[in-house]
PDB file of C-alpha atoms in Angstrom:
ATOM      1  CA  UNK A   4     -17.966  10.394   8.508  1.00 40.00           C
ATOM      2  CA  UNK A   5     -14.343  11.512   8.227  1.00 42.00           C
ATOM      3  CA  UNK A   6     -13.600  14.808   6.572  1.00 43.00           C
ATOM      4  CA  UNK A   7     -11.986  14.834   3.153  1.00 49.00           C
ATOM      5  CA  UNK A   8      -8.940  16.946   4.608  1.00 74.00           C
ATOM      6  CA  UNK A   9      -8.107  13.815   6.514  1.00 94.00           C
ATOM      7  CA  UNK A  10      -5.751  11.655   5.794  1.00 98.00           C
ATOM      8  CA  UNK A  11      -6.828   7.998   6.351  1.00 98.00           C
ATOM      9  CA  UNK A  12      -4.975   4.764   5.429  1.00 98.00           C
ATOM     10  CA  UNK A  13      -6.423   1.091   6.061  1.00 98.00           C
ATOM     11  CA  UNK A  14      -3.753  -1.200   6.707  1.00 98.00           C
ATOM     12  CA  UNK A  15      -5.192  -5.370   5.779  1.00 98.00           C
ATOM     13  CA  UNK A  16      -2.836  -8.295   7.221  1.00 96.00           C
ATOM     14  CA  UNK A  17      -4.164 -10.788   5.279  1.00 95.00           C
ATOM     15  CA  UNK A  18      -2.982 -14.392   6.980  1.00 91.00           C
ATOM     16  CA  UNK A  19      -5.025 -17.830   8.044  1.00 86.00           C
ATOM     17  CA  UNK A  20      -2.296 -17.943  10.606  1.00 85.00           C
ATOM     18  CA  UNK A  21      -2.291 -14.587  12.301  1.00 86.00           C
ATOM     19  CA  UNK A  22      -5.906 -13.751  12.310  1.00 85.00           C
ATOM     20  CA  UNK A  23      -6.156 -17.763  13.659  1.00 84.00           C
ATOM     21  CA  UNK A  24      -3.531 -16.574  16.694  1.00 85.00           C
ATOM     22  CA  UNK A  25      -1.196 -19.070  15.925  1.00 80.00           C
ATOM     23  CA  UNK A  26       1.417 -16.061  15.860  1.00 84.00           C
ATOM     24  CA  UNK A  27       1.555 -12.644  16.313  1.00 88.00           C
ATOM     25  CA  UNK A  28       1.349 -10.493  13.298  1.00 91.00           C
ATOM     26  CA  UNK A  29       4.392  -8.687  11.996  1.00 93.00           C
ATOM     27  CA  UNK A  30       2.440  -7.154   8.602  1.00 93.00           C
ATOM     28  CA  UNK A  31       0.557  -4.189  10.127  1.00 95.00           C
ATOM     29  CA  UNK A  32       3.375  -3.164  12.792  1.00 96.00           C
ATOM     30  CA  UNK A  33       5.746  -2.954   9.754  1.00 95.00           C
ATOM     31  CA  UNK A  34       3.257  -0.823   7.404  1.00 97.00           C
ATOM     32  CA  UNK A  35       2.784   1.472  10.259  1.00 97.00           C
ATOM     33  CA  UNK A  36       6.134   2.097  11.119  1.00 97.00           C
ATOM     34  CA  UNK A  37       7.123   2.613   7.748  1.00 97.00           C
ATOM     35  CA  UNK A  38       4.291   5.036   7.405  1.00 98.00           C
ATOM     36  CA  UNK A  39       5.100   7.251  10.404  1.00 98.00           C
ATOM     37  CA  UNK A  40       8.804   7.355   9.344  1.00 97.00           C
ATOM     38  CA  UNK A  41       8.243   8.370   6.094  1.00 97.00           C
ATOM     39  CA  UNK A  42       4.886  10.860   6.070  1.00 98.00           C
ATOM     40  CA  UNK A  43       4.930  14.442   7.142  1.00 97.00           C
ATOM     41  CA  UNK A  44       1.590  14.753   6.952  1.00 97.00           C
ATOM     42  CA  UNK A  45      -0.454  13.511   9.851  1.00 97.00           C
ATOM     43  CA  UNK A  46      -3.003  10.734   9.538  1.00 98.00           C
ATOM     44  CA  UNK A  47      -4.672   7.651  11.153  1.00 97.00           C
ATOM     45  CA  UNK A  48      -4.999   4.048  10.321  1.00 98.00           C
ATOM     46  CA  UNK A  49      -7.923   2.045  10.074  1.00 98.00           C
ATOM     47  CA  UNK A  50      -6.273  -1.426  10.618  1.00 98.00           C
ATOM     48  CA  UNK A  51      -8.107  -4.927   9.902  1.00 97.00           C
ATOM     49  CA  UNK A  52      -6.327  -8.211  10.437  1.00 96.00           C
ATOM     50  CA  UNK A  53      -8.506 -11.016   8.696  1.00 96.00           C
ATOM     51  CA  UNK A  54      -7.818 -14.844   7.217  1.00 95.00           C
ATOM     52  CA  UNK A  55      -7.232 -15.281   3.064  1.00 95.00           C
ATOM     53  CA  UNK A  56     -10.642 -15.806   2.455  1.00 96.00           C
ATOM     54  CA  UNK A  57     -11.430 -13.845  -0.743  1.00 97.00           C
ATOM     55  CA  UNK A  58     -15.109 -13.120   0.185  1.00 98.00           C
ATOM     56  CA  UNK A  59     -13.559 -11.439   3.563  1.00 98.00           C
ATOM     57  CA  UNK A  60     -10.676  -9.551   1.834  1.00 98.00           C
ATOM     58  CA  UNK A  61     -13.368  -8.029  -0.781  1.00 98.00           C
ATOM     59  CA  UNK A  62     -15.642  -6.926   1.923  1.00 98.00           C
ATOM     60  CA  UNK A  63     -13.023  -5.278   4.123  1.00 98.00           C
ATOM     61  CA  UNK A  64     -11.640  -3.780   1.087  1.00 98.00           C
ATOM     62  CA  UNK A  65     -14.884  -2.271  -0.028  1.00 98.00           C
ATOM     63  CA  UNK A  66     -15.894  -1.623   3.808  1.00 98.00           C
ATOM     64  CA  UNK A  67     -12.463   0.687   3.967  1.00 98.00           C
ATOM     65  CA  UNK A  68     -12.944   2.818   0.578  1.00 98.00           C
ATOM     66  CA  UNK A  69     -16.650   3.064   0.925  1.00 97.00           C
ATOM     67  CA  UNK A  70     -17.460   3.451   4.976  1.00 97.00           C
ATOM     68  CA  UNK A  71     -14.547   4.214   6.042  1.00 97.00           C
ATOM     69  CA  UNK A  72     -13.156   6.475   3.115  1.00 97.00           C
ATOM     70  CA  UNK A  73     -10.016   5.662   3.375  1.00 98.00           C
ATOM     71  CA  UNK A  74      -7.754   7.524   0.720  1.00 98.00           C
ATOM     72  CA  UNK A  75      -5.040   4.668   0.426  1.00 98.00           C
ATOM     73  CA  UNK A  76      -5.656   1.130   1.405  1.00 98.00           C
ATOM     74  CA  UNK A  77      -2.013  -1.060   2.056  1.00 98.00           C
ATOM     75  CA  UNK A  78      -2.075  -4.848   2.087  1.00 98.00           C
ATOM     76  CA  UNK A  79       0.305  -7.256   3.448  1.00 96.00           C
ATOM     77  CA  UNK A  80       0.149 -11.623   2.518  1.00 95.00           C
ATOM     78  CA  UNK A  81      -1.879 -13.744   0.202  1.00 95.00           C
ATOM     79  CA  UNK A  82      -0.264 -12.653  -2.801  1.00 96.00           C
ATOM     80  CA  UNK A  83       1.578 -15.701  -3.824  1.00 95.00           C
ATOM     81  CA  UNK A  84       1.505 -18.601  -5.989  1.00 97.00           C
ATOM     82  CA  UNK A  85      -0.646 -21.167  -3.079  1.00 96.00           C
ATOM     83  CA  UNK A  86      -4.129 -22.011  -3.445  1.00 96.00           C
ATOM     84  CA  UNK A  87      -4.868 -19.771  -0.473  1.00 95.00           C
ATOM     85  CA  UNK A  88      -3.407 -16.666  -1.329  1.00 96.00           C
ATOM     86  CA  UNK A  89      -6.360 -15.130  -2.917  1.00 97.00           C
ATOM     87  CA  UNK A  90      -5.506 -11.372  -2.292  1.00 98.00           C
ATOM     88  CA  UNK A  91      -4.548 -10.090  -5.845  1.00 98.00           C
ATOM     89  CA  UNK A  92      -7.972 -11.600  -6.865  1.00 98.00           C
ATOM     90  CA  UNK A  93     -10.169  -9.866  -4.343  1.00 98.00           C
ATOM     91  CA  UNK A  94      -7.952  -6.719  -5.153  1.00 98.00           C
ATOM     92  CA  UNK A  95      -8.702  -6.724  -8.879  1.00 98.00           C
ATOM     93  CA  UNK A  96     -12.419  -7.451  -8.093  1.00 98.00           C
ATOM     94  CA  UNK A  97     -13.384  -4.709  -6.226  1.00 98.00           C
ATOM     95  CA  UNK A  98     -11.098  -2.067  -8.053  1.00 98.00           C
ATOM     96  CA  UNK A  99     -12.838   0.180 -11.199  1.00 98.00           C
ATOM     97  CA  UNK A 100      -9.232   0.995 -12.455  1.00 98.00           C
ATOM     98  CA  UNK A 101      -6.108  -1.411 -12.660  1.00 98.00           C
ATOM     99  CA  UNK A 102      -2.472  -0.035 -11.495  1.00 98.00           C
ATOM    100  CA  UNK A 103      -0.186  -2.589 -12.998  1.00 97.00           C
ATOM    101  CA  UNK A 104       2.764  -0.436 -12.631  1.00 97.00           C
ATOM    102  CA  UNK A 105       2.911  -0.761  -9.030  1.00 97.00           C
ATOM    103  CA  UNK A 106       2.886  -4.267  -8.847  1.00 97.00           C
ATOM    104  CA  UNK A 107       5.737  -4.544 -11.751  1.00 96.00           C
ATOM    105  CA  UNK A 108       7.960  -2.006 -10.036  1.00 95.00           C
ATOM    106  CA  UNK A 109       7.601  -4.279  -6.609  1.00 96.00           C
ATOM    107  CA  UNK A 110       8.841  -7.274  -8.577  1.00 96.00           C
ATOM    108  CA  UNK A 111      11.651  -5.244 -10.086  1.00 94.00           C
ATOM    109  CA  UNK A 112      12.543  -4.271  -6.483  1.00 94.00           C
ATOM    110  CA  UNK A 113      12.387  -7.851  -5.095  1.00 94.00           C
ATOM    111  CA  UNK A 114      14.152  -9.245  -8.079  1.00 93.00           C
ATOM    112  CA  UNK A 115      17.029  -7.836  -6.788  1.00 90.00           C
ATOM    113  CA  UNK A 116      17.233  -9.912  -3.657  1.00 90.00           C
ATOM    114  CA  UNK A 117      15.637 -13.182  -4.430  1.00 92.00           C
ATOM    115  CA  UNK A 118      14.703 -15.311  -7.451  1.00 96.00           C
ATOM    116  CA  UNK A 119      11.699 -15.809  -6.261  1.00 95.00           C
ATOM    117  CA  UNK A 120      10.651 -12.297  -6.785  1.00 95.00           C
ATOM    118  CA  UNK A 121       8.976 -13.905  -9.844  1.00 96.00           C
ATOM    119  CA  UNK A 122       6.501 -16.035  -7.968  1.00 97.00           C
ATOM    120  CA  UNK A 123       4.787 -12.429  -6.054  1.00 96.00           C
ATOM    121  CA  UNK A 124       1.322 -11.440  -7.368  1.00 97.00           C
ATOM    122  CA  UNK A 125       1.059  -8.152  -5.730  1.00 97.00           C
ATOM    123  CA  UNK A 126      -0.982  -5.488  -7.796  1.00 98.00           C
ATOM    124  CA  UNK A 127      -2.845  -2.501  -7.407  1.00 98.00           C
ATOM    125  CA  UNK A 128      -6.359  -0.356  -7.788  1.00 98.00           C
ATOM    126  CA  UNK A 129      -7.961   2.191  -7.615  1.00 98.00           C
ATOM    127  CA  UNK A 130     -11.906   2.195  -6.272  1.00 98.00           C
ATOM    128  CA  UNK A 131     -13.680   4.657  -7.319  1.00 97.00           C
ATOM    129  CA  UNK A 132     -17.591   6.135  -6.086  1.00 91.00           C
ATOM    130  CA  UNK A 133     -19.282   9.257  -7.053  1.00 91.00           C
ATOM    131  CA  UNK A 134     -17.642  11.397  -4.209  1.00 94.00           C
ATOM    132  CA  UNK A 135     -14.396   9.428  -3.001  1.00 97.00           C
ATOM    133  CA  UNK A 136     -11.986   7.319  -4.825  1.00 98.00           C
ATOM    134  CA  UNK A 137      -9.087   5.070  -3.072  1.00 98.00           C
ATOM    135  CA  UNK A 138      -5.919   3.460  -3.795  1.00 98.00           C
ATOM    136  CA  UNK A 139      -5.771  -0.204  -3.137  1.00 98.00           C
ATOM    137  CA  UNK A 140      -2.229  -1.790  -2.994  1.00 98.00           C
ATOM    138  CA  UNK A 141      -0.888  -5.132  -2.388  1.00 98.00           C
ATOM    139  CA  UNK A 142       2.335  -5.289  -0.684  1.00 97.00           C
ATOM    140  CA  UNK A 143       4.437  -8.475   0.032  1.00 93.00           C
ATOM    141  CA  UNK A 144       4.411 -10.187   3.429  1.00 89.00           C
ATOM    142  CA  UNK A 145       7.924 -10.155   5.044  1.00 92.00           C
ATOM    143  CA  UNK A 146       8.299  -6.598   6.981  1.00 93.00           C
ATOM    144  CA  UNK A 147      11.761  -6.630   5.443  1.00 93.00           C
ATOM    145  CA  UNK A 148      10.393  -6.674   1.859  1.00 93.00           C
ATOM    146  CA  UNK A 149       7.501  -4.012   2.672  1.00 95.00           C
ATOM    147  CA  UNK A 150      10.409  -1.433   3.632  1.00 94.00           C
ATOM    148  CA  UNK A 151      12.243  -2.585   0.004  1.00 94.00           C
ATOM    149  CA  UNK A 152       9.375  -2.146  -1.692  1.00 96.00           C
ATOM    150  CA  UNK A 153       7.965   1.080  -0.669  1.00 97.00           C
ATOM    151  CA  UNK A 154      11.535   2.579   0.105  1.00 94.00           C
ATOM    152  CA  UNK A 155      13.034   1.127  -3.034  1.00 92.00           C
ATOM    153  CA  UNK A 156      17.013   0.776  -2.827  1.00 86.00           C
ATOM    154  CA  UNK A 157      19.665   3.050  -1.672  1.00 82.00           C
ATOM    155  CA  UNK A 158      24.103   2.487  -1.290  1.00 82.00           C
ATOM    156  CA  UNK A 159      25.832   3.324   1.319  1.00 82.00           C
ATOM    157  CA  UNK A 160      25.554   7.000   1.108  1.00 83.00           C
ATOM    158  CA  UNK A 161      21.789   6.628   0.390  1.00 78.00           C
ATOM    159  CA  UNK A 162      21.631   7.305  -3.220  1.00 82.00           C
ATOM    160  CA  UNK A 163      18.874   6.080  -4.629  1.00 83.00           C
ATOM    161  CA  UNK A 164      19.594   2.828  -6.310  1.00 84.00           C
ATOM    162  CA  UNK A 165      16.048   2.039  -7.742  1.00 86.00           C
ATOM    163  CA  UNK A 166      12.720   3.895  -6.995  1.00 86.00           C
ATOM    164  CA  UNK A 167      10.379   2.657  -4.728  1.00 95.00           C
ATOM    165  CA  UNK A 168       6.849   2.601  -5.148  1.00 97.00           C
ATOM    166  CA  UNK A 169       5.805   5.421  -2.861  1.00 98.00           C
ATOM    167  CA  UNK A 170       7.050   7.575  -4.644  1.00 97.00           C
ATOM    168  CA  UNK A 171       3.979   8.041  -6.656  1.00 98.00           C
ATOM    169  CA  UNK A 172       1.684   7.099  -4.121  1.00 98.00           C
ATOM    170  CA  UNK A 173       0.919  11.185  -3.272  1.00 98.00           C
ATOM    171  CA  UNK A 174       0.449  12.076  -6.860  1.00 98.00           C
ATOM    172  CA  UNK A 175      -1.965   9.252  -7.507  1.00 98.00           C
ATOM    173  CA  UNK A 176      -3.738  10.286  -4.490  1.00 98.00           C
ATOM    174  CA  UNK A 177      -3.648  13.828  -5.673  1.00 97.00           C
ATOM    175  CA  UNK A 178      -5.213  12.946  -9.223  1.00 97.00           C
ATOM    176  CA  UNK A 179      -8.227  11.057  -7.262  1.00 97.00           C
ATOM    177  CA  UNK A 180      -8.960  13.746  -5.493  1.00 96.00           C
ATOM    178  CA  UNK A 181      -7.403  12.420  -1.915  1.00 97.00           C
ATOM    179  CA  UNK A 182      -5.611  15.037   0.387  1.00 97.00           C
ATOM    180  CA  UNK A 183      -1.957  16.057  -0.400  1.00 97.00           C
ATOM    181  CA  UNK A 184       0.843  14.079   1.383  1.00 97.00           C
ATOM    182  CA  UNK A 185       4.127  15.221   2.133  1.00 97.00           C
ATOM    183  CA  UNK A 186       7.084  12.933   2.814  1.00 97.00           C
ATOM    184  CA  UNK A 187      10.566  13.167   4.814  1.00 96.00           C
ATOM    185  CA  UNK A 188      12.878  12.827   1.374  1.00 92.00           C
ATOM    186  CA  UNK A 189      15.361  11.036   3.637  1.00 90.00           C
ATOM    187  CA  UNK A 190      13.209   8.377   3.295  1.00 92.00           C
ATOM    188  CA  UNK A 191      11.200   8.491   0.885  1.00 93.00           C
ATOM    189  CA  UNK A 192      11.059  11.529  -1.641  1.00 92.00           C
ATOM    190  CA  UNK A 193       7.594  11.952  -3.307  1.00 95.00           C
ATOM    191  CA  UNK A 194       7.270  13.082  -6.626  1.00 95.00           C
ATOM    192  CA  UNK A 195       4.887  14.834  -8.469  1.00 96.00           C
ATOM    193  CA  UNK A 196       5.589  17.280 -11.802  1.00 96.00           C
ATOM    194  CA  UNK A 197       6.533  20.901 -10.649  1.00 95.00           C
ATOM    195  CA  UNK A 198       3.023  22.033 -12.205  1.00 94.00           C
ATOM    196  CA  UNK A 199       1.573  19.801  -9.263  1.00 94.00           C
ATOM    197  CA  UNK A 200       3.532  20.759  -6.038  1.00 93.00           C
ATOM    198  CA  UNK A 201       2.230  23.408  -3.999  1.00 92.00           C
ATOM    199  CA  UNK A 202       4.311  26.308  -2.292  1.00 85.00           C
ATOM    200  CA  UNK A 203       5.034  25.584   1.336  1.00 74.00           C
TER     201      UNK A 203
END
């Protein structure tokens, strides 16, 4: 049972491929090192690499929230237009609130780098039980458009171009009752209204 002052985030690679060994995966090794560059505040990953089989992806989903109580869950593949990317669908199943915004803000991201931006199905939840309550997120697949997505975009003096979606990630886990996270602004600043920020 892990405390509530812990934070814990499950990191899904969802891909026929990887789980199969045909190659190595490149979807958790990219959330994680994003994660560690960007959080302050310490935590540990639960990490599950399974094949796009939407019976699977549900149960690992619910397996994380509920048993493992994570606080945030982060997943990576399945979230395009082929039959076999089932993610979004085993995403929206097991969630009891709908984050659309996440997954329109990715797009927006994406859109600025490839056309096919358009064709991405990544979304987001929250799962909620009578004493714990997670955040569910599909990100894309390519380690290059994870960092894009969760960073957002910056020029060449790192300006922030266009948000990225972490950004809110703390505050949502603040208003369903997870434990506060604190980021390193140079990479990602977090915000929250100055009503919600506590004195350091």
């Amino acid at each position: 049972m892990t405390s509530e002052a812990e934070l814990v985030i499950g990191l899904v690679s969802v891909s026929d491929r990887a789980s199969g060994g045909v190659y190595q995966d490149q979807g958790i090794p990219a959330l994680e090192e994003w994660l560690r560059s960007a959080l302050t505040t310490p935590f540990r990953v639960e990490t599950r690499l399974i094949p796009d089989e939407r019976a699977q992806i549900e149960a690992t989903l619910v397996e994380l929230v509920d048993s493992v109580r994570c606080h945030l869950v982060l997943t990576t593949g399945g979230t395009g237009p082929a039959r076999r990317d089932v993610t979004p669908e085993a995403t929206v199943a097991i969630g009891t609130k709908e984050m659309p915004g996440f997954g329109e803000q990715m797009r927006a991201i994406s859109l600025h780098f490839v056309p096919t931006a358009v064709l991405s199905r990544q979304t987001a939840v929250i799962r909620e039980a009578s004493d714990h309550a997670a955040l569910v997120m599909n990100l894309p697949g390519q380690p290059k458009a994870i960092k894009e997505t969760l960073e957002g975009l910056k020029d060449a003096d790192g300006k922030q171009l266009v948000g990225g979606i972490f950004a809110a990630v703390p505050y949502c886990v603040d208003l369903i009752g997870g434990p506060y996270m604190e980021t390193d602004p140079a990479v990602c600043k977090a915000f929250r209204p100055k009503s919600a920020i506590r004195a350091k």
